[in-house]
Amino acid sequence: MLTSCISEDCRYTQQLQQQQEQQQEQQQQEQQQVAAATPTAAATAAATAAADLILFDSAPAADAAGTKAGFVATAEIQKATDKQVQQQQQMQQQQQMQQQQHMQQQQQMQQQQPQRQQQQPQQQQKMQQQQQMQQQQQQPQQQ
């Protein structure tokens, strides 16, 4: 953040933005880790399947092992994909909640600002009344 803030509202908004940026970076890193793990899981399953094929001499057994390996690889890919989809959904839900909270906080801040502005004129009126009373008290003494 380049801008500097004096008011509490402004500082609070800045803190919110920084927290959101940090969370987004963290979520991106997690996504990249899952994406990197997905091909690895599939490759491991394929390598296991290939190893199973080498162990069997007969053609029917090799076919069965190949089919099994295909199922295993598909299942691994499906697991990784499901996990990725689940994480994306969680991220979207978190972002929506953060946006809603931010909106609510902004509304509260906007509601508070008019109240503060109303208080200032009232305080000024009180000050003026006090000054007038002091002046009136001084005038009879001068006469």
PDB file of N, CA and C in Angstrom, residues 7-13 101-117:
ATOM      1  N   SER A   7      -6.972   8.559   9.434  1.00  0.00           N
ATOM      2  CA  SER A   7      -8.196   8.185  10.150  1.00  0.00           C
ATOM      3  C   SER A   7      -8.207   6.687  10.467  1.00  0.00           C
ATOM      4  N   GLU A   8      -8.938   6.329  11.516  1.00  0.00           N
ATOM      5  CA  GLU A   8      -9.042   4.922  11.922  1.00  0.00           C
ATOM      6  C   GLU A   8      -9.750   4.104  10.847  1.00  0.00           C
ATOM      7  N   ASP A   9     -10.780   4.661  10.248  1.00  0.00           N
ATOM      8  CA  ASP A   9     -11.537   3.959   9.210  1.00  0.00           C
ATOM      9  C   ASP A   9     -10.625   3.569   8.062  1.00  0.00           C
ATOM     10  N   CYS A  10      -9.812   4.510   7.658  1.00  0.00           N
ATOM     11  CA  CYS A  10      -8.904   4.290   6.530  1.00  0.00           C
ATOM     12  C   CYS A  10      -7.902   3.194   6.878  1.00  0.00           C
ATOM     13  N   ARG A  11      -7.344   3.265   8.076  1.00  0.00           N
ATOM     14  CA  ARG A  11      -6.369   2.253   8.511  1.00  0.00           C
ATOM     15  C   ARG A  11      -7.004   0.876   8.558  1.00  0.00           C
ATOM     16  N   TYR A  12      -8.230   0.819   9.036  1.00  0.00           N
ATOM     17  CA  TYR A  12      -8.941  -0.453   9.138  1.00  0.00           C
ATOM     18  C   TYR A  12      -9.162  -1.055   7.751  1.00  0.00           C
ATOM     19  N   THR A  13      -9.553  -0.213   6.804  1.00  0.00           N
ATOM     20  CA  THR A  13      -9.761  -0.666   5.427  1.00  0.00           C
ATOM     21  C   THR A  13      -8.450  -1.195   4.848  1.00  0.00           C
ATOM     22  N   GLN A 101     -18.500  -9.338   4.483  1.00  0.00           N
ATOM     23  CA  GLN A 101     -18.035  -8.668   5.711  1.00  0.00           C
ATOM     24  C   GLN A 101     -17.529  -7.267   5.384  1.00  0.00           C
ATOM     25  N   HIS A 102     -16.781  -7.157   4.306  1.00  0.00           N
ATOM     26  CA  HIS A 102     -16.226  -5.860   3.904  1.00  0.00           C
ATOM     27  C   HIS A 102     -17.363  -4.883   3.602  1.00  0.00           C
ATOM     28  N   MET A 103     -18.384  -5.361   2.891  1.00  0.00           N
ATOM     29  CA  MET A 103     -19.535  -4.511   2.565  1.00  0.00           C
ATOM     30  C   MET A 103     -20.229  -4.050   3.848  1.00  0.00           C
ATOM     31  N   GLN A 104     -20.432  -4.977   4.783  1.00  0.00           N
ATOM     32  CA  GLN A 104     -21.091  -4.631   6.043  1.00  0.00           C
ATOM     33  C   GLN A 104     -20.277  -3.602   6.819  1.00  0.00           C
ATOM     34  N   GLN A 105     -18.967  -3.796   6.832  1.00  0.00           N
ATOM     35  CA  GLN A 105     -18.110  -2.855   7.560  1.00  0.00           C
ATOM     36  C   GLN A 105     -18.152  -1.472   6.909  1.00  0.00           C
ATOM     37  N   GLN A 106     -18.173  -1.435   5.592  1.00  0.00           N
ATOM     38  CA  GLN A 106     -18.249  -0.148   4.900  1.00  0.00           C
ATOM     39  C   GLN A 106     -19.573   0.546   5.213  1.00  0.00           C
ATOM     40  N   GLN A 107     -20.653  -0.234   5.231  1.00  0.00           N
ATOM     41  CA  GLN A 107     -21.961   0.344   5.549  1.00  0.00           C
ATOM     42  C   GLN A 107     -21.961   0.905   6.970  1.00  0.00           C
ATOM     43  N   GLN A 108     -21.379   0.152   7.896  1.00  0.00           N
ATOM     44  CA  GLN A 108     -21.310   0.623   9.274  1.00  0.00           C
ATOM     45  C   GLN A 108     -20.507   1.914   9.365  1.00  0.00           C
ATOM     46  N   MET A 109     -19.399   1.941   8.653  1.00  0.00           N
ATOM     47  CA  MET A 109     -18.558   3.137   8.665  1.00  0.00           C
ATOM     48  C   MET A 109     -19.333   4.332   8.100  1.00  0.00           C
ATOM     49  N   GLN A 110     -20.084   4.106   7.035  1.00  0.00           N
ATOM     50  CA  GLN A 110     -20.860   5.189   6.430  1.00  0.00           C
ATOM     51  C   GLN A 110     -21.953   5.665   7.377  1.00  0.00           C
ATOM     52  N   GLN A 111     -22.535   4.717   8.116  1.00  0.00           N
ATOM     53  CA  GLN A 111     -23.581   5.096   9.062  1.00  0.00           C
ATOM     54  C   GLN A 111     -22.993   5.887  10.229  1.00  0.00           C
ATOM     55  N   GLN A 112     -21.786   5.561  10.627  1.00  0.00           N
ATOM     56  CA  GLN A 112     -21.150   6.237  11.754  1.00  0.00           C
ATOM     57  C   GLN A 112     -20.711   7.652  11.393  1.00  0.00           C
ATOM     58  N   GLN A 113     -20.309   7.860  10.157  1.00  0.00           N
ATOM     59  CA  GLN A 113     -19.813   9.175   9.748  1.00  0.00           C
ATOM     60  C   GLN A 113     -20.848  10.284   9.920  1.00  0.00           C
ATOM     61  N   PRO A 114     -22.101  10.109   9.478  1.00  0.00           N
ATOM     62  CA  PRO A 114     -23.076  11.195   9.709  1.00  0.00           C
ATOM     63  C   PRO A 114     -23.283  11.481  11.187  1.00  0.00           C
ATOM     64  N   GLN A 115     -23.234  10.444  12.022  1.00  0.00           N
ATOM     65  CA  GLN A 115     -23.409  10.656  13.459  1.00  0.00           C
ATOM     66  C   GLN A 115     -22.299  11.553  13.995  1.00  0.00           C
ATOM     67  N   ARG A 116     -21.080  11.309  13.571  1.00  0.00           N
ATOM     68  CA  ARG A 116     -19.961  12.139  14.018  1.00  0.00           C
ATOM     69  C   ARG A 116     -20.142  13.583  13.551  1.00  0.00           C
ATOM     70  N   GLN A 117     -20.623  13.736  12.317  1.00  0.00           N
ATOM     71  CA  GLN A 117     -20.826  15.080  11.781  1.00  0.00           C
ATOM     72  C   GLN A 117     -21.924  15.810  12.550  1.00  0.00           C
TER      73      GLN A 117
END
